[in-house]
Tab-separated table of C-alpha atoms (C1' of nucleotides) in Angstrom:
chain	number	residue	atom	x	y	z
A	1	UNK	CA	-27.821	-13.246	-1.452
A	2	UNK	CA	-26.661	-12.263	1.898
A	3	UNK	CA	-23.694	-10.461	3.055
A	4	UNK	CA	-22.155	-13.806	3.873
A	5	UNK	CA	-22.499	-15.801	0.172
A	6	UNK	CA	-21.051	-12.319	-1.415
A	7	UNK	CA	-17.827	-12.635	0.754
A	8	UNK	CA	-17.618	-16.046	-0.730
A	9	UNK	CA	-18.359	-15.437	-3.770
A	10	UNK	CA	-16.634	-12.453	-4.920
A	11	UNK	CA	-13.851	-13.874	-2.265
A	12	UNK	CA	-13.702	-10.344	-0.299
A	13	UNK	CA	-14.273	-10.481	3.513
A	14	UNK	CA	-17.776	-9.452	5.088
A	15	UNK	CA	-15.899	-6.678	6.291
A	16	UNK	CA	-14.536	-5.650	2.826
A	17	UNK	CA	-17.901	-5.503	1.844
A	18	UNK	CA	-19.092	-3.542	5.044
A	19	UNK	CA	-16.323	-1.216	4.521
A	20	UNK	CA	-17.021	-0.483	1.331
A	21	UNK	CA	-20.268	0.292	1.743
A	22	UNK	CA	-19.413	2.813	4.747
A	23	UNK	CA	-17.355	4.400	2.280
A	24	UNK	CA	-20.060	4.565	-0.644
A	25	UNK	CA	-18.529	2.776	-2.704
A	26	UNK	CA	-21.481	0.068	-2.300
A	27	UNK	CA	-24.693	2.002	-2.070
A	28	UNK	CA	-27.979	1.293	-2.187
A	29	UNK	CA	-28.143	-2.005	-0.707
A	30	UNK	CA	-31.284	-3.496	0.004
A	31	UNK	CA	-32.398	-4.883	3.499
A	32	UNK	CA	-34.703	-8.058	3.907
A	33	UNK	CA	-37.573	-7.361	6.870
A	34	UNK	CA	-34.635	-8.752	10.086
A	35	UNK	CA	-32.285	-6.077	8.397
A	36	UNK	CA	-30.101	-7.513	7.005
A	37	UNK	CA	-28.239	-6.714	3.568
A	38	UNK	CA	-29.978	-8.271	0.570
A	39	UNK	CA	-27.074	-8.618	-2.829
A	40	UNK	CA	-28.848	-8.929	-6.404
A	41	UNK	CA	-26.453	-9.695	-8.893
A	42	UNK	CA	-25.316	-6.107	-10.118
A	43	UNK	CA	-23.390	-5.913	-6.489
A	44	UNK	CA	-21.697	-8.884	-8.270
A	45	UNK	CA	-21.003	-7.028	-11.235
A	46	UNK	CA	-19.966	-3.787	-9.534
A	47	UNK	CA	-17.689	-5.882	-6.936
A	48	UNK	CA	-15.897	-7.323	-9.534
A	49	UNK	CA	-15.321	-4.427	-11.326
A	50	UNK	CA	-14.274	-2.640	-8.147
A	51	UNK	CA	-11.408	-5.811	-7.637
A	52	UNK	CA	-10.279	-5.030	-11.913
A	53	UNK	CA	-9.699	-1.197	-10.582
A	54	UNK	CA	-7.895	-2.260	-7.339
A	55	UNK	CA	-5.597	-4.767	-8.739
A	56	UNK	CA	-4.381	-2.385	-11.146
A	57	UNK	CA	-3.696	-0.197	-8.326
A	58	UNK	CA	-6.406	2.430	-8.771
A	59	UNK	CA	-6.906	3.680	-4.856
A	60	UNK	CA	-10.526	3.751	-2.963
A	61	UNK	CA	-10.681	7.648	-3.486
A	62	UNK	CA	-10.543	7.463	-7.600
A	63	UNK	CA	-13.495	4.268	-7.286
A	64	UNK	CA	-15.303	6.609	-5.327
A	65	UNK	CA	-15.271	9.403	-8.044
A	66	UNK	CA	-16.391	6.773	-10.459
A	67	UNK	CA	-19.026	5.401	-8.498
A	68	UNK	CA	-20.756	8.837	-7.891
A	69	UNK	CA	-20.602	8.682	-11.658
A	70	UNK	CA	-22.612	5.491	-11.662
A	71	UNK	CA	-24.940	6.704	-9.656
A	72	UNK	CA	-26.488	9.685	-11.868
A	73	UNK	CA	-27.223	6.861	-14.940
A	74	UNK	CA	-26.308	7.034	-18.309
A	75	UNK	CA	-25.364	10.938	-18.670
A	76	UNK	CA	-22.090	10.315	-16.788
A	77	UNK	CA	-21.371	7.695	-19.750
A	78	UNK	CA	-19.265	9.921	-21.223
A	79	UNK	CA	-17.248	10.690	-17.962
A	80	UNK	CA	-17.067	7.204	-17.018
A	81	UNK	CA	-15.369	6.733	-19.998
A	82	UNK	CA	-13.278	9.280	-19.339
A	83	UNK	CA	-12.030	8.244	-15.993
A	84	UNK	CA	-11.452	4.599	-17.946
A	85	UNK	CA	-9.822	5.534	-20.371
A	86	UNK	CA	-7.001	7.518	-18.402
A	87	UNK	CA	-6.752	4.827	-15.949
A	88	UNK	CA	-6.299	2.420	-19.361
A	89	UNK	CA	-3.017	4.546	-19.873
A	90	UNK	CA	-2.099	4.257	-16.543
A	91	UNK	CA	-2.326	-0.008	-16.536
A	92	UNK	CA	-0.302	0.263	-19.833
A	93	UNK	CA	2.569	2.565	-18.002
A	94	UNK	CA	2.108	0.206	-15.462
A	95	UNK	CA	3.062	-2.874	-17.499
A	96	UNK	CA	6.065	-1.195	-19.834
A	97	UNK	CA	7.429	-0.253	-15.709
A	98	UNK	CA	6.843	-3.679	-14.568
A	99	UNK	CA	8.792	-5.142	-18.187
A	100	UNK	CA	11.800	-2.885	-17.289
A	101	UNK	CA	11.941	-4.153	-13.686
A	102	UNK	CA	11.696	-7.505	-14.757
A	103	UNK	CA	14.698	-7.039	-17.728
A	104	UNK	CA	16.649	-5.642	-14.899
A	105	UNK	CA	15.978	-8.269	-11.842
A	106	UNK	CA	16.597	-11.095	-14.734
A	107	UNK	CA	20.120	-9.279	-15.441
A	108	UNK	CA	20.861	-9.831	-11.997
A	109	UNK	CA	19.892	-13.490	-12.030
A	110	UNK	CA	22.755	-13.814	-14.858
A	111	UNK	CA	24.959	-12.082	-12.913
A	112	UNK	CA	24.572	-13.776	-10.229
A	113	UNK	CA	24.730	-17.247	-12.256
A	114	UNK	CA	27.712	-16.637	-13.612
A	115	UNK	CA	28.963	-15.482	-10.195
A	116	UNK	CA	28.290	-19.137	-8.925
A	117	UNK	CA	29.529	-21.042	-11.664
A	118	UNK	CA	33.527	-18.790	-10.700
A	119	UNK	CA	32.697	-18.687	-7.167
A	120	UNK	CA	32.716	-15.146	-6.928
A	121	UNK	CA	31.031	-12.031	-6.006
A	122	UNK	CA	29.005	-10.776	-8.489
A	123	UNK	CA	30.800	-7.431	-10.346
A	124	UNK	CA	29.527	-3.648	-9.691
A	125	UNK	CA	28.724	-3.085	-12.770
A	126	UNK	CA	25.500	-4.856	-12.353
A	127	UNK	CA	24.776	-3.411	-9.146
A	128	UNK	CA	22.163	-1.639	-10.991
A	129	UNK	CA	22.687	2.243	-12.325
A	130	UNK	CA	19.372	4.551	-11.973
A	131	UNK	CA	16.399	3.069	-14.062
A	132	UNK	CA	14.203	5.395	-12.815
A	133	UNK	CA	15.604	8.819	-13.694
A	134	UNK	CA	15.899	8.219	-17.457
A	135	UNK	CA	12.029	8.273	-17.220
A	136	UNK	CA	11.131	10.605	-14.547
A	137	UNK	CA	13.094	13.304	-16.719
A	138	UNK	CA	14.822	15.206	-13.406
B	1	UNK	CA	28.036	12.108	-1.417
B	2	UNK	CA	25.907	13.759	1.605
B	3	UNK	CA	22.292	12.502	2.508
B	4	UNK	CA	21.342	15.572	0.431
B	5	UNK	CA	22.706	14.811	-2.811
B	6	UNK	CA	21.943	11.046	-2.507
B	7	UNK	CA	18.269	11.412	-2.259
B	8	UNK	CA	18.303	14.307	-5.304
B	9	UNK	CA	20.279	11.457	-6.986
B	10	UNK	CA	18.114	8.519	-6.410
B	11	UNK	CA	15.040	10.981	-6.583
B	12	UNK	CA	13.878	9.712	-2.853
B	13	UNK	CA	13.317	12.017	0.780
B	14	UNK	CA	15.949	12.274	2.793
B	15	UNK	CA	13.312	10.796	5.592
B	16	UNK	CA	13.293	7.703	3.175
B	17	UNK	CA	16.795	7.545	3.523
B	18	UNK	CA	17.192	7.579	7.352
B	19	UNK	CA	14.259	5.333	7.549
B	20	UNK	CA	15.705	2.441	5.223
B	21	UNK	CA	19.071	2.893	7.312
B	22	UNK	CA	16.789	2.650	10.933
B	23	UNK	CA	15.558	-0.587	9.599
B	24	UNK	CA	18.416	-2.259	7.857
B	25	UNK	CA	17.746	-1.562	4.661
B	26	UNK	CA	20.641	0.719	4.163
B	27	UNK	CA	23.967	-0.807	6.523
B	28	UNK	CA	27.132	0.515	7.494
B	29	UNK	CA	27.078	4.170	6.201
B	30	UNK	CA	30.360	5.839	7.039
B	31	UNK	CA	30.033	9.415	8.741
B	32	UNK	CA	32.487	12.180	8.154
B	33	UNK	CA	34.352	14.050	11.291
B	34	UNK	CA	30.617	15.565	12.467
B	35	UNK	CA	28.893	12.914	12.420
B	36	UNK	CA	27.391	13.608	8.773
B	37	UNK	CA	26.724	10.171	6.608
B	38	UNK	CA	28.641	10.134	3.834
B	39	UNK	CA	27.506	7.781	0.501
B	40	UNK	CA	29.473	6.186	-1.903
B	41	UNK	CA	28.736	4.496	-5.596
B	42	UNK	CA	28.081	1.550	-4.075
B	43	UNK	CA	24.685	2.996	-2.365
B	44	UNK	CA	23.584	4.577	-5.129
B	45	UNK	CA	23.832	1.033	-7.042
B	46	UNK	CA	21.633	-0.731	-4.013
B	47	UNK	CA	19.140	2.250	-3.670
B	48	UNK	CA	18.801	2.079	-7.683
B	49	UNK	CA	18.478	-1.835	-6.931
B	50	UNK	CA	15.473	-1.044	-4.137
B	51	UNK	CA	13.595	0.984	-6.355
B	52	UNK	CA	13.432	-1.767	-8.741
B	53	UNK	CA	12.349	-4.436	-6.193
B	54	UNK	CA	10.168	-1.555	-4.792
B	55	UNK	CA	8.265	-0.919	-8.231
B	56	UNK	CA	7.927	-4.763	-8.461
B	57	UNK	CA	5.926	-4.490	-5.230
B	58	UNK	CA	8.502	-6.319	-3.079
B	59	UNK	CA	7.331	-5.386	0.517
B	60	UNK	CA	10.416	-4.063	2.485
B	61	UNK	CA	10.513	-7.031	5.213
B	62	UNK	CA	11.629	-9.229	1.959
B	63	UNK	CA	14.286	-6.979	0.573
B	64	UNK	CA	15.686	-7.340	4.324
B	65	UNK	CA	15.935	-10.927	3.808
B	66	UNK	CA	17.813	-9.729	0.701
B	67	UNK	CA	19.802	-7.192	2.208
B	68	UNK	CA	20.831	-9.804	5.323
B	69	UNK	CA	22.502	-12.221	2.691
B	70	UNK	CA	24.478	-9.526	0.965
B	71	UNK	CA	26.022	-8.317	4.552
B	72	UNK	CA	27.401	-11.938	4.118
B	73	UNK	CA	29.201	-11.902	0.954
B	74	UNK	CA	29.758	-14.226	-1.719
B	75	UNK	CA	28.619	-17.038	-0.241
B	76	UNK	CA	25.018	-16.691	0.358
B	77	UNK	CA	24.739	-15.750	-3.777
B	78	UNK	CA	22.779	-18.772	-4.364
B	79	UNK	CA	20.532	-17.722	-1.325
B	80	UNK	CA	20.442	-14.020	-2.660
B	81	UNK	CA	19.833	-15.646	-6.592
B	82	UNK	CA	16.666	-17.860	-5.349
B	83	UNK	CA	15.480	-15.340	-3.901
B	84	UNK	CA	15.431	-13.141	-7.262
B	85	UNK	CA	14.330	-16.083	-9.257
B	86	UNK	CA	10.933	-16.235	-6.903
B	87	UNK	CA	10.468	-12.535	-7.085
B	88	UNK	CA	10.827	-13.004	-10.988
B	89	UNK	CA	8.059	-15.209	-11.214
B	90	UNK	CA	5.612	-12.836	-9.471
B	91	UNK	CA	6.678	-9.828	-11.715
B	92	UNK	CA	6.153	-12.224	-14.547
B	93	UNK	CA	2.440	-13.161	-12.774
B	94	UNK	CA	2.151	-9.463	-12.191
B	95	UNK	CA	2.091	-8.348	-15.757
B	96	UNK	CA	0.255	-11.253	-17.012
B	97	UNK	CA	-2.511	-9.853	-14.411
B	98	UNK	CA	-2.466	-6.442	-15.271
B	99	UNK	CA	-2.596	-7.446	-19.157
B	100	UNK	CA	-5.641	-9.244	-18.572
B	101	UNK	CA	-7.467	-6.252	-16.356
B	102	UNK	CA	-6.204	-4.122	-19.105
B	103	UNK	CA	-8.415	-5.897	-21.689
B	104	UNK	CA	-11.505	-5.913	-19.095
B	105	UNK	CA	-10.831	-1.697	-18.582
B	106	UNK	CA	-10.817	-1.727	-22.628
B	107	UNK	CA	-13.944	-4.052	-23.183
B	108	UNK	CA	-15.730	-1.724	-20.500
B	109	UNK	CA	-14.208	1.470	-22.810
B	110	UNK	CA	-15.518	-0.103	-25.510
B	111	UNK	CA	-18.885	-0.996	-23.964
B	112	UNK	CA	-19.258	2.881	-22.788
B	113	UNK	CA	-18.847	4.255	-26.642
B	114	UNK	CA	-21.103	2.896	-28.097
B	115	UNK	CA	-23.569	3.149	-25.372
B	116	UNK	CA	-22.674	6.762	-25.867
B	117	UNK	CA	-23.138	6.539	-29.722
B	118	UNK	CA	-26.769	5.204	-29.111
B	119	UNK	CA	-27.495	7.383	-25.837
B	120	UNK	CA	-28.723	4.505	-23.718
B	121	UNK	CA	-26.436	2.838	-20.317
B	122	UNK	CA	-24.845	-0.255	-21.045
B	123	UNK	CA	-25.327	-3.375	-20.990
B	124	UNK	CA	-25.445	-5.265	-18.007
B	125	UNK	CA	-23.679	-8.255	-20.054
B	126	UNK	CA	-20.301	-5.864	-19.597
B	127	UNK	CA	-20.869	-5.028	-16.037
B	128	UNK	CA	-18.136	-7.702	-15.207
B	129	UNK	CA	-18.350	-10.956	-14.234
B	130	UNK	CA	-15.774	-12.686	-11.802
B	131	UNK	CA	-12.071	-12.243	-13.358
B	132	UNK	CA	-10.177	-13.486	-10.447
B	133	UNK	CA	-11.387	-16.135	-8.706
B	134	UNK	CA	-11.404	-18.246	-12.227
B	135	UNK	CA	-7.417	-18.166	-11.884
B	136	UNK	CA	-7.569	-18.340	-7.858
B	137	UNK	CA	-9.861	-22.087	-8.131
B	138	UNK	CA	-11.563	-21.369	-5.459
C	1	DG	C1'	31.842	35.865	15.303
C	2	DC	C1'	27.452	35.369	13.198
C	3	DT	C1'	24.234	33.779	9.941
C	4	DT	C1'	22.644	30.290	7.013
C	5	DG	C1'	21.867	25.925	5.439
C	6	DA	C1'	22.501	21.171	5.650
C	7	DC	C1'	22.607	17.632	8.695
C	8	DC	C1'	21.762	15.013	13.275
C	9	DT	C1'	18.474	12.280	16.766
C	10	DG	C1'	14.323	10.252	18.805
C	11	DG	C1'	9.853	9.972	18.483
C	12	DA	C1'	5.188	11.225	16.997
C	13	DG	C1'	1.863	11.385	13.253
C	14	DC	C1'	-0.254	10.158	8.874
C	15	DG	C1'	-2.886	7.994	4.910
C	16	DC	C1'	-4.428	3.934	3.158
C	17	DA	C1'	-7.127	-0.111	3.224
C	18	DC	C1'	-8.644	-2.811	5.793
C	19	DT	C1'	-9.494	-5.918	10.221
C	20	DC	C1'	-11.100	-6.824	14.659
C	21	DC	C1'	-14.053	-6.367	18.609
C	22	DA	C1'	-17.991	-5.957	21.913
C	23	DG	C1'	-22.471	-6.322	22.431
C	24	DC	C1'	-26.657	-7.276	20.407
C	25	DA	C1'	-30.557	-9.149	17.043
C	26	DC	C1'	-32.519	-12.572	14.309
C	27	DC	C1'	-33.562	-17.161	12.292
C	28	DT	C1'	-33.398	-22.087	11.868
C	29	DA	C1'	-32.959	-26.689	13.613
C	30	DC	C1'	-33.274	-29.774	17.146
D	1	DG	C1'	-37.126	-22.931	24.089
D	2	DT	C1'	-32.479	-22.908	23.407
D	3	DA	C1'	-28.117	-23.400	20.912
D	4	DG	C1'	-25.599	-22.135	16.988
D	5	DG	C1'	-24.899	-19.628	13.031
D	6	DT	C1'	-25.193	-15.488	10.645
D	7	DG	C1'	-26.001	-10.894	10.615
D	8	DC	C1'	-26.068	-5.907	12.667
D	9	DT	C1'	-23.656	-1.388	14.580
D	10	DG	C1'	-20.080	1.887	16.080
D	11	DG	C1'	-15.711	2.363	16.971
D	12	DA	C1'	-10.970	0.982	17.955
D	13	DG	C1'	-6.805	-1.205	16.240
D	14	DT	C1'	-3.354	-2.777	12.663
D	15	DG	C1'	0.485	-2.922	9.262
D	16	DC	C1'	2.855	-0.623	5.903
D	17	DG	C1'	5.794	2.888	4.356
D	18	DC	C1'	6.840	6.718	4.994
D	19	DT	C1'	6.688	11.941	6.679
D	20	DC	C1'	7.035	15.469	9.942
D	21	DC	C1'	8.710	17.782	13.997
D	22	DA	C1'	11.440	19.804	17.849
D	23	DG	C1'	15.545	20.766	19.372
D	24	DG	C1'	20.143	20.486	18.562
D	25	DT	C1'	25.109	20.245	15.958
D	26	DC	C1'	28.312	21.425	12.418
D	27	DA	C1'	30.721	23.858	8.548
D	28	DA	C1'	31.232	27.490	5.176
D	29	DG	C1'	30.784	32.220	3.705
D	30	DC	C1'	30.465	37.026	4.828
DNA sequence: GCTTGACCTGGAGCGCACTCCAGCACCTAC
DNA sequence: GTAGGTGCTGGAGTGCGCTCCAGGTCAAGC
């Protein structure tokens, strides 16, 4: 599989991919005999791995750590796992944050329905009080 | 309420402050007799109100849209409620996302303990297969 | 009246994650 | 044998959302 039919499949750009690779996250490609880069299908795998880490927000720099991981085999299992498994809490913060938001913007909606129907301006009291403090602690 | 005591207030830099006032974000900020901005409630209640758009990943160009229909009072409320009611729906899509990389991350978790039970790497059967492009159809 | 600290402005710089470009090589089909 | 498509490289450019800086003003406390 060239560069090309990975782009499409794993629906990155080639320059995703090149970029990636210039970064290390992507290593170890193989080249056929005009040079060019030859994907098996573990650079499947890994890229769609790599696009479960960035949508939950994880950046480039933390995919790097666990890619150098990856690289020294199976006695890095247990920090793999690790790095997972912290990142696991992080998606779950992640999701209880995004619930709150959510509660809050739907309050708003109401407010502003209610607003309509009386044909007024919606009242300060649901011009939103800190929602962040409460958990940040300070 | 100086520039100071807003941002320890709404936990954000005083450069974030001047910044969302340079590009609309923040309008019509009264200054005292030197020239100093002074904030009332009613800032606090929009920053709080950014923060929550900004945690839901609104980019800033949209809350400007948002922002623009306030400056016009009540009568761009239905504008200002559609406008919500989109940016609900990706929250909602949001959270249904990160649920389902969540469960990937904790199959992989999974996958890595008891590879590390038995001391081998695992299985290339976890190593991902495409998660996005099922719900993308493409 | 002087120091200190908070604030002001305009503009430059930064980190991230790409994205684009020029100029070139290779391979296949016609 | 040539046109078109795909690939290569190194490096520059982009968009976002801040963040920092220099050089200055202002107000309060000693």
């Amino acid at each position: 599989m060239y560069i090309g039919e990975l782009a499409k499949t794993c629906n990155v750009s080639i320059d995703t991919l090149r970029y990636y690779e210039k970064i290390g996250l992507i290593k170890n490609v193989p080249r056929d005999a005009g040079g060019r880069r030859v994907y098996g299908p573990s650079f499947v795998a890994w890229l769609n791995f790599i696009k479960v880490l960035k949508a939950t927000g994880m950046p480039l720099k933390d995919m790097l750590a666990y890619a150098a991981h990856r690289q020294t085999g199976p006695s890095s299992n247990q920090d793999r796992c690790d790095l997972l498994q912290v990142h696991e809490l992080r998606i779950k913060q992640t999701i209880i944050e995004q619930e709150g938001c959510l509660a809050l913007v739907q309050d708003k909606i109401s407010a502003y329905q209610s607003a309509i129907a009386k044909s007024t301006d919606i009242p300060i009291s649901v011009c939103m009080t800190d929602h962040f403090n409460k958990r940040e602690n300070k």
